[in-house]
Tab-separated table of C-alpha atoms in Angstrom:
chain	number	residue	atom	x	y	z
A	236	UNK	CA	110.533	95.668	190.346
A	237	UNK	CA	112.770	94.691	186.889
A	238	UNK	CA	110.202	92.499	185.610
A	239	UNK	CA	108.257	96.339	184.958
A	240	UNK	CA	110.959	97.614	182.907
A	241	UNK	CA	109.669	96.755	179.355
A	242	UNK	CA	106.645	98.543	180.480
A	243	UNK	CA	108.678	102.015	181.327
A	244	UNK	CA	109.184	102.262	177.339
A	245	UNK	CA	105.400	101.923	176.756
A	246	UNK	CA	104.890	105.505	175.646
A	247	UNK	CA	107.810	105.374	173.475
A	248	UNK	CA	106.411	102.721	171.853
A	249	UNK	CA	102.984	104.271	171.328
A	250	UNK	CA	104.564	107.641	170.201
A	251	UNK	CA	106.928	105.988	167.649
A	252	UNK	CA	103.531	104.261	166.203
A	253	UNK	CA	101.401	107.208	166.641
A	254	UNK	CA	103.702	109.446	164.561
A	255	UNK	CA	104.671	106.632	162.512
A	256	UNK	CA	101.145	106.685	161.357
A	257	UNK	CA	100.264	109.534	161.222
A	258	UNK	CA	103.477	110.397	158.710
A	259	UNK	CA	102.405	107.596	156.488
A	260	UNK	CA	99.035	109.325	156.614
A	261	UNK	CA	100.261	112.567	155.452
A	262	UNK	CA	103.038	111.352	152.760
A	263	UNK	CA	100.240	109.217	151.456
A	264	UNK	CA	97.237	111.145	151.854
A	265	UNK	CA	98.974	114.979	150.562
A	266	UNK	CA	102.542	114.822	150.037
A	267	UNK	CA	103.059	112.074	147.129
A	268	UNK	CA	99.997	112.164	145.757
A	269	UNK	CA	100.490	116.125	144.642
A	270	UNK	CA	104.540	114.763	143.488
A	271	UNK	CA	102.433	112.682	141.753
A	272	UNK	CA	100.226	115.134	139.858
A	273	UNK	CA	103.396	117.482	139.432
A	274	UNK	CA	104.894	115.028	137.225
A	275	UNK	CA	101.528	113.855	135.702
A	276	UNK	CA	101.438	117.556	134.718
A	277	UNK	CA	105.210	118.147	133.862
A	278	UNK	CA	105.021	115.434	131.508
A	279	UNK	CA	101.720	116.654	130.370
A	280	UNK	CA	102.693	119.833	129.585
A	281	UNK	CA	105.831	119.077	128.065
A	282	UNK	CA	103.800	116.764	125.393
A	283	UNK	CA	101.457	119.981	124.697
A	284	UNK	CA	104.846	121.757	124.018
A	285	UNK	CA	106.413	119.577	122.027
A	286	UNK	CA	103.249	119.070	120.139
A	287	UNK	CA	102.560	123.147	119.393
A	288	UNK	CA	106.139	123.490	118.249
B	1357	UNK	CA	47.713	146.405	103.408
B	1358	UNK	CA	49.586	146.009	106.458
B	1359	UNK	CA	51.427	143.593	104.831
B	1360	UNK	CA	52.170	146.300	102.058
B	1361	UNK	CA	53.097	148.757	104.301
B	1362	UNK	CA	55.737	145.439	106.004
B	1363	UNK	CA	56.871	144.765	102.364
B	1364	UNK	CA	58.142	148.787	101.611
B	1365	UNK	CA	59.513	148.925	105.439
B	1366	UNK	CA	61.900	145.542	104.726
B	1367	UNK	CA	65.369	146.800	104.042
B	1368	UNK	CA	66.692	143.497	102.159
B	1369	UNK	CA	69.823	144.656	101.355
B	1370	UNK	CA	70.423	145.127	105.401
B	1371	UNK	CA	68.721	141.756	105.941
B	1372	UNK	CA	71.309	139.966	103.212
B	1373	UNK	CA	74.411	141.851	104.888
B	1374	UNK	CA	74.458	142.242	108.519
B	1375	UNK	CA	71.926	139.283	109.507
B	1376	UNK	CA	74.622	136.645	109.002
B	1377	UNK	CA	71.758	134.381	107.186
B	1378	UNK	CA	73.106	131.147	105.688
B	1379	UNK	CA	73.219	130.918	101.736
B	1380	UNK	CA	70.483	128.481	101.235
B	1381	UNK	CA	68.578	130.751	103.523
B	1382	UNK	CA	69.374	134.304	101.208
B	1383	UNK	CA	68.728	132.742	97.678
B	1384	UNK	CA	65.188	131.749	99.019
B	1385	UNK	CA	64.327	135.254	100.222
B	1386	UNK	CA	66.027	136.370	97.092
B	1387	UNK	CA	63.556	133.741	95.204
B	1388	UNK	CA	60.630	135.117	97.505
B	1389	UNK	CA	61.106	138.589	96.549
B	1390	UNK	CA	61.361	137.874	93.421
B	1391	UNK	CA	58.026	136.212	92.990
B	1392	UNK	CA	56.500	138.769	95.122
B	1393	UNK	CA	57.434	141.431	92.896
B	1394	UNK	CA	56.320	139.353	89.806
B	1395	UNK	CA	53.311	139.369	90.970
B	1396	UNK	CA	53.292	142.907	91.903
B	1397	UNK	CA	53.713	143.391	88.419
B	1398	UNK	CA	51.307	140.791	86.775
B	1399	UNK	CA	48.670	142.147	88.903
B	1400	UNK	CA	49.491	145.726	88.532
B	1401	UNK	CA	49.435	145.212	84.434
B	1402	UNK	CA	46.186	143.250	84.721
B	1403	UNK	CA	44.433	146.377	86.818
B	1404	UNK	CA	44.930	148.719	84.021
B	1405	UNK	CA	43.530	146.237	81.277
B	1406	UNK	CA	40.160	147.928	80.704
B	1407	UNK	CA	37.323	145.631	81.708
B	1408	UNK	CA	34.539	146.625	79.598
B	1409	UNK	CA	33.803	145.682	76.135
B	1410	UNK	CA	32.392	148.741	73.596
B	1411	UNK	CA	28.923	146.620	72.646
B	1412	UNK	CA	27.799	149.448	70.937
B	1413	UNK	CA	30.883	149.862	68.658
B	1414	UNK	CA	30.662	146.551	67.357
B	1415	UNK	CA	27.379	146.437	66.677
B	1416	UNK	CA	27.639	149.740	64.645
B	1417	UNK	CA	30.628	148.110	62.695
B	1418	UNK	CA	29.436	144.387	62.577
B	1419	UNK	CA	26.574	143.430	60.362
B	1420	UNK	CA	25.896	139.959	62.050
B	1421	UNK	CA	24.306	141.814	65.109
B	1422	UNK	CA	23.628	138.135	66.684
B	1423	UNK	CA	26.990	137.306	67.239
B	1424	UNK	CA	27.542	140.701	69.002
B	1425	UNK	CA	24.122	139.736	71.052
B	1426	UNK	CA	25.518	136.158	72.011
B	1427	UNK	CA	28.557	137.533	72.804
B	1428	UNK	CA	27.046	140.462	75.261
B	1429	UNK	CA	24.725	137.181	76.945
B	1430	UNK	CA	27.961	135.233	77.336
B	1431	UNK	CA	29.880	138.372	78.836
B	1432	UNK	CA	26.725	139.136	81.110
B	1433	UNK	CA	26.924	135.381	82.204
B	1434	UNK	CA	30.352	135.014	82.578
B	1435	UNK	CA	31.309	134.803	86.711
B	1436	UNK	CA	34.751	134.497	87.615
B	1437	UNK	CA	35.759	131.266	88.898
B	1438	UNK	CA	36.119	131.828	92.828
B	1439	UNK	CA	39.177	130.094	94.445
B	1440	UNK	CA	39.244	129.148	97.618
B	1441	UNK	CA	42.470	130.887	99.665
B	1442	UNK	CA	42.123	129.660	102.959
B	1443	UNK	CA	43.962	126.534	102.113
B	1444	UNK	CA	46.906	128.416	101.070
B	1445	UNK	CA	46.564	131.356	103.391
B	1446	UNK	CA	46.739	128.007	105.786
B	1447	UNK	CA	49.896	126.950	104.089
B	1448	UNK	CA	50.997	130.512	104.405
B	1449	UNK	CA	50.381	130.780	108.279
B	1450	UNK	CA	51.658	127.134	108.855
B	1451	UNK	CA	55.178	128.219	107.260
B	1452	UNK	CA	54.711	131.564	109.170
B	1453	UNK	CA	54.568	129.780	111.895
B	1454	UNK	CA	57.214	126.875	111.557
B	1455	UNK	CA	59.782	130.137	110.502
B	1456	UNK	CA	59.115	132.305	113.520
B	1457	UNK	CA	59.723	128.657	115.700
B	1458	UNK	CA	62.949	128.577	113.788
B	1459	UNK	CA	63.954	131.896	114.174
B	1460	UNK	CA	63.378	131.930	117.621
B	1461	UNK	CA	65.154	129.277	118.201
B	1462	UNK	CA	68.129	130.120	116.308
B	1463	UNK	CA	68.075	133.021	118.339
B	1464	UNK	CA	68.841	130.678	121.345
B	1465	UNK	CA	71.036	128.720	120.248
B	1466	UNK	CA	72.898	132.593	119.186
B	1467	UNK	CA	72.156	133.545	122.751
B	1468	UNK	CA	73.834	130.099	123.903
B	1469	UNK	CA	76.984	130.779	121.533
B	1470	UNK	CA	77.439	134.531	122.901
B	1471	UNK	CA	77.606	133.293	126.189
B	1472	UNK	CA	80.082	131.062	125.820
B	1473	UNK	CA	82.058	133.233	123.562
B	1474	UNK	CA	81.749	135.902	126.409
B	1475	UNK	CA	83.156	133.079	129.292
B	1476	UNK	CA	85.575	132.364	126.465
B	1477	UNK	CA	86.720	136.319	126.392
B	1478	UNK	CA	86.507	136.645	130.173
B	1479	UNK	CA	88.699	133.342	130.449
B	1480	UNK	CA	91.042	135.104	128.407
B	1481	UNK	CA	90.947	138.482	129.800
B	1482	UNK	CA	91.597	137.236	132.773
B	1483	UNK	CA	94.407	134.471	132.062
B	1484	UNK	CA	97.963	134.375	133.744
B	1485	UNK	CA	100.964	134.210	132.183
B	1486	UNK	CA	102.096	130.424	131.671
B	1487	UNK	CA	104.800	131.130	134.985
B	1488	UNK	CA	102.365	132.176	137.241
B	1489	UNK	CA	100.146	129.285	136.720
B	1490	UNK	CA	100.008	126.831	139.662
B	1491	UNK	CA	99.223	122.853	139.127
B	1492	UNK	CA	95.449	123.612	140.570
B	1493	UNK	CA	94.716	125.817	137.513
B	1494	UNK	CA	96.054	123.458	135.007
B	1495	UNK	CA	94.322	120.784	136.821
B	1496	UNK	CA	91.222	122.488	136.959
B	1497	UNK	CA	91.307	123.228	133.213
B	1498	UNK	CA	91.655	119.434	132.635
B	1499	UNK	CA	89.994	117.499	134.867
B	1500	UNK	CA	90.598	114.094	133.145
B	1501	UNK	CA	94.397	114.697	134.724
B	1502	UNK	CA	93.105	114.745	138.388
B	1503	UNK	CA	90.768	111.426	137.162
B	1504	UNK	CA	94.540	109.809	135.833
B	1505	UNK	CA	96.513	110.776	139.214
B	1506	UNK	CA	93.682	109.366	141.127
B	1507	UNK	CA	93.229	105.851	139.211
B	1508	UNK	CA	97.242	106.046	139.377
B	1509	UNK	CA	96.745	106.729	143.331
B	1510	UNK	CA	94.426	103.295	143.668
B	1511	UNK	CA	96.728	101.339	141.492
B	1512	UNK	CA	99.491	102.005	144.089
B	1513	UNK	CA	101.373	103.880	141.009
B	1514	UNK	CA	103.537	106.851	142.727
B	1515	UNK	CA	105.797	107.618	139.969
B	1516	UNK	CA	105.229	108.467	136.140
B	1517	UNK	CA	106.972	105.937	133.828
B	1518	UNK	CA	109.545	107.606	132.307
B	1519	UNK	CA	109.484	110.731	134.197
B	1520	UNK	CA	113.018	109.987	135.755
B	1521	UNK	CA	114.785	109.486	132.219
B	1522	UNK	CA	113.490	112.707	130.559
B	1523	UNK	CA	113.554	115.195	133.414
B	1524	UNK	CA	116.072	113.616	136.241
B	1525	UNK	CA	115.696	113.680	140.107
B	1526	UNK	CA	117.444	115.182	142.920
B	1527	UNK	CA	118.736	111.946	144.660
B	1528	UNK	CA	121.885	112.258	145.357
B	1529	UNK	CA	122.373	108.371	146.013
Protein backbone atom coordinates (compact mmCIF):
# COMPACT_ATOMS: atom_id res chain seq x y z
CA UNK A 1 0.00 0.00 0.00
CA UNK A 2 2.23 3.40 -1.18
CA UNK A 3 -0.23 5.70 0.11
CA UNK A 4 1.41 4.21 3.86
CA UNK A 5 4.80 5.20 3.04
CA UNK A 6 4.99 8.68 4.74
CA UNK A 7 3.84 6.82 7.71
CA UNK A 8 7.00 4.19 7.65
CA UNK A 9 9.21 7.41 8.64
CA UNK A 10 6.94 8.15 11.65
CA UNK A 11 9.47 7.16 14.27
CA UNK A 12 12.12 9.00 12.58
CA UNK A 13 10.22 11.83 12.82
CA UNK A 14 9.38 11.49 16.51
CA UNK A 15 13.07 10.59 17.38
CA UNK A 16 14.53 13.59 15.45
CA UNK A 17 11.95 15.80 17.70
CA UNK A 18 12.40 13.88 20.78
CA UNK A 19 16.20 14.38 20.79
CA UNK A 20 15.83 17.61 19.21
CA UNK A 21 14.21 18.61 22.39
CA UNK A 22 15.61 17.20 24.62
CA UNK A 23 19.24 18.79 23.32
CA UNK A 24 17.71 22.20 23.42
CA UNK A 25 16.74 21.22 26.95
CA UNK A 26 20.14 20.42 28.04
CA UNK A 27 22.21 23.29 26.06
CA UNK A 28 19.66 25.59 27.58
CA UNK A 29 18.92 24.27 30.83
CA UNK A 30 23.08 23.26 31.87
CA UNK A 31 25.39 23.72 29.13
CA UNK A 32 25.16 27.64 28.21
CA UNK A 33 23.95 28.80 31.12
CA UNK A 34 27.35 27.59 33.15
CA UNK A 35 29.43 29.22 29.60
CA UNK A 36 27.53 31.85 30.73
CA UNK A 37 28.63 32.16 34.36
CA UNK A 38 32.30 31.19 33.21
CA UNK A 39 32.56 34.34 31.45
CA UNK A 40 30.39 36.32 33.98
CA UNK A 41 33.21 35.15 36.30
CA UNK A 42 36.28 35.48 33.89
CA UNK A 43 35.40 38.93 33.38
CA UNK A 44 34.69 39.29 36.99
CA UNK A 45 37.73 38.22 38.12
CA UNK A 46 39.81 39.85 35.73
CA UNK A 47 38.21 43.38 36.98
CA UNK A 48 39.21 42.27 40.73
CA UNK A 49 42.74 41.82 39.19
CA UNK A 50 43.13 44.65 37.45
CA UNK A 51 41.69 46.57 40.29
CA UNK A 52 44.29 45.01 43.20
CA UNK A 53 47.20 45.72 40.91
CA UNK B 1 33.14 46.90 103.83
CA UNK B 2 32.69 44.51 101.18
CA UNK B 3 32.93 47.15 98.97
CA UNK B 4 36.38 48.01 100.68
CA UNK B 5 37.59 44.78 100.52
CA UNK B 6 36.26 45.09 96.15
CA UNK B 7 38.10 48.49 96.06
CA UNK B 8 41.86 46.93 97.39
CA UNK B 9 41.12 43.61 95.16
CA UNK B 10 40.65 45.99 91.73
CA UNK B 11 43.90 45.83 89.86
CA UNK B 12 43.35 49.17 87.69
CA UNK B 13 46.38 49.16 86.07
CA UNK B 14 45.29 45.49 84.56
CA UNK B 15 41.79 46.89 83.97
CA UNK B 16 43.38 50.11 81.86
CA UNK B 17 45.79 47.62 79.85
CA UNK B 18 44.49 44.36 78.86
CA UNK B 19 40.56 45.17 79.01
CA UNK B 20 40.68 46.97 75.66
CA UNK B 21 38.23 49.77 77.32
CA UNK B 22 37.57 52.75 75.05
CA UNK B 23 39.22 56.20 76.09
CA UNK B 24 36.16 57.99 77.15
CA UNK B 25 35.49 54.87 79.11
CA UNK B 26 39.34 54.89 81.07
CA UNK B 27 39.45 58.71 81.89
CA UNK B 28 36.05 58.19 83.75
CA UNK B 29 37.31 55.30 85.88
CA UNK B 30 40.46 57.30 86.11
CA UNK B 31 38.04 60.35 87.29
CA UNK B 32 36.15 57.72 89.59
CA UNK B 33 39.15 56.64 91.33
CA UNK B 34 40.20 59.66 91.75
CA UNK B 35 37.26 60.98 93.66
CA UNK B 36 37.08 57.83 95.53
CA UNK B 37 40.38 58.25 96.88
CA UNK B 38 39.68 61.99 97.66
CA UNK B 39 37.35 61.06 99.68
CA UNK B 40 39.26 58.36 101.25
CA UNK B 41 41.36 61.03 102.27
CA UNK B 42 38.90 63.86 103.35
CA UNK B 43 37.25 61.38 105.46
CA UNK B 44 40.28 59.75 106.80
CA UNK B 45 41.69 63.47 107.88
CA UNK B 46 38.29 64.35 109.33
CA UNK B 47 38.37 60.93 111.69
CA UNK B 48 41.44 62.01 113.41
CA UNK B 49 40.14 65.69 114.09
CA UNK B 50 39.45 65.32 117.82
CA UNK B 51 35.77 65.76 118.55
CA UNK B 52 35.64 67.05 121.94
CA UNK B 53 36.09 70.49 123.14
CA UNK B 54 38.35 71.00 126.66
CA UNK B 55 35.25 73.01 128.60
CA UNK B 56 37.18 72.94 131.51
CA UNK B 57 40.33 74.58 130.00
CA UNK B 58 38.58 77.46 128.87
CA UNK B 59 36.79 78.16 131.62
CA UNK B 60 40.02 78.08 133.78
CA UNK B 61 41.62 80.54 131.19
CA UNK B 62 38.49 82.68 130.22
CA UNK B 63 37.08 85.11 132.70
CA UNK B 64 33.63 85.58 130.88
CA UNK B 65 32.55 82.03 132.14
CA UNK B 66 29.02 82.70 130.26
CA UNK B 67 30.28 82.62 126.98
CA UNK B 68 32.09 79.30 127.76
CA UNK B 69 28.47 78.15 129.31
CA UNK B 70 26.54 79.25 126.03
CA UNK B 71 28.96 77.79 124.09
CA UNK B 72 28.89 74.17 126.04
CA UNK B 73 24.57 74.56 125.63
CA UNK B 74 25.09 75.23 121.93
CA UNK B 75 27.68 72.24 121.57
CA UNK B 76 25.27 69.97 123.74
CA UNK B 77 22.43 71.07 121.28
CA UNK B 78 24.12 70.89 118.25
CA UNK B 79 22.76 67.51 116.07
CA UNK B 80 24.26 66.85 112.90
CA UNK B 81 22.18 67.50 110.01
CA UNK B 82 21.06 63.88 108.77
CA UNK B 83 21.07 63.40 104.93
CA UNK B 84 19.10 61.24 103.37
CA UNK B 85 21.32 58.52 101.08
CA UNK B 86 18.86 56.42 99.66
CA UNK B 87 18.29 58.79 96.85
CA UNK B 88 21.79 58.59 95.83
CA UNK B 89 22.51 55.06 96.90
CA UNK B 90 19.35 54.85 94.25
CA UNK B 91 21.33 56.79 91.74
CA UNK B 92 24.21 54.58 92.62
CA UNK B 93 22.32 51.19 92.02
CA UNK B 94 20.44 52.65 88.92
CA UNK B 95 24.00 53.34 87.21
CA UNK B 96 25.09 49.94 88.72
CA UNK B 97 22.64 48.61 87.04
CA UNK B 98 22.48 50.41 83.53
CA UNK B 99 26.66 49.49 83.54
CA UNK B 100 26.37 45.80 84.24
CA UNK B 101 23.38 45.92 81.16
CA UNK B 102 26.13 47.51 79.17
CA UNK B 103 28.77 45.38 79.98
CA UNK B 104 26.93 42.47 79.36
CA UNK B 105 26.01 43.38 76.39
CA UNK B 106 29.21 44.46 75.07
CA UNK B 107 30.21 41.19 75.99
CA UNK B 108 27.82 39.91 73.20
CA UNK B 109 28.34 41.85 70.79
CA UNK B 110 32.50 40.62 71.67
CA UNK B 111 31.12 37.12 71.63
CA UNK B 112 29.36 37.98 68.13
CA UNK B 113 32.77 39.55 66.75
CA UNK B 114 34.93 36.36 67.91
CA UNK B 115 32.78 34.26 66.09
CA UNK B 116 32.98 35.73 63.08
CA UNK B 117 36.60 36.43 63.37
CA UNK B 118 36.93 32.59 64.10
CA UNK B 119 34.67 31.67 60.60
CA UNK B 120 36.91 34.39 59.21
CA UNK B 121 40.25 32.29 60.39
CA UNK B 122 38.68 28.94 59.53
CA UNK B 123 37.72 30.45 55.98
CA UNK B 124 41.21 31.17 55.69
CA UNK B 125 42.77 28.18 57.09
CA UNK B 126 41.05 26.34 54.98
CA UNK B 127 41.25 28.38 51.54
CA UNK B 128 42.62 26.95 48.14
CA UNK B 129 45.03 28.30 46.17
CA UNK B 130 43.44 30.75 43.46
CA UNK B 131 44.11 27.53 40.64
CA UNK B 132 42.33 25.12 42.39
CA UNK B 133 39.29 27.16 42.81
CA UNK B 134 36.30 26.01 40.70
CA UNK B 135 33.43 28.62 39.42
CA UNK B 136 31.00 27.07 42.34
CA UNK B 137 33.34 28.46 45.04
CA UNK B 138 33.70 31.82 43.55
CA UNK B 139 30.08 31.77 42.95
CA UNK B 140 29.25 30.79 46.25
CA UNK B 141 31.43 33.54 47.76
CA UNK B 142 29.39 36.07 45.69
CA UNK B 143 26.12 35.27 45.28
CA UNK B 144 24.99 38.54 43.57
CA UNK B 145 27.02 36.82 40.38
CA UNK B 146 24.66 33.73 40.26
CA UNK B 147 21.58 36.60 40.77
CA UNK B 148 23.40 38.52 37.36
CA UNK B 149 23.76 35.12 35.23
CA UNK B 150 20.27 34.32 36.13
CA UNK B 151 18.51 37.84 35.26
CA UNK B 152 21.01 37.52 32.13
CA UNK B 153 19.43 33.84 31.63
CA UNK B 154 15.60 35.45 31.56
CA UNK B 155 16.67 38.30 29.41
CA UNK B 156 17.66 35.70 26.75
CA UNK B 157 21.39 37.25 27.21
CA UNK B 158 23.93 34.16 26.51
CA UNK B 159 27.02 36.02 25.99
CA UNK B 160 28.90 38.79 28.10
CA UNK B 161 29.31 42.07 26.14
CA UNK B 162 32.65 42.41 25.45
CA UNK B 163 33.85 39.13 26.53
CA UNK B 164 34.83 38.15 22.85
CA UNK B 165 37.13 41.37 22.32
CA UNK B 166 39.19 41.05 25.55
CA UNK B 167 39.62 37.30 25.89
CA UNK B 168 38.88 35.73 22.17
CA UNK B 169 37.00 32.45 21.28
CA UNK B 170 37.84 29.24 19.78
CA UNK B 171 35.73 29.50 16.52
CA UNK B 172 37.55 28.69 13.97
CA UNK B 173 35.00 30.23 11.34
Amino acid sequence: MPQLIPFFFLNQIVITFVILFSVIYILSKYVLPSSLLTQVLRTYITKLSKKNV
Amino acid sequence: MASKAASVAVDFSRIYTSLGLGKETIASLQAFRKRHNEAQRLAHQYNNQPTTVDFAHYRSILKNQAIIDEAEKVLKEFKPVTYDVNAHVKAIETFEAKAVAKAKETEEKIDVELKELQATLANIEQSRPFEQLTLDDVAKAHPRIIETVETMLKKGKWTVPGYKEKFGDLNVM
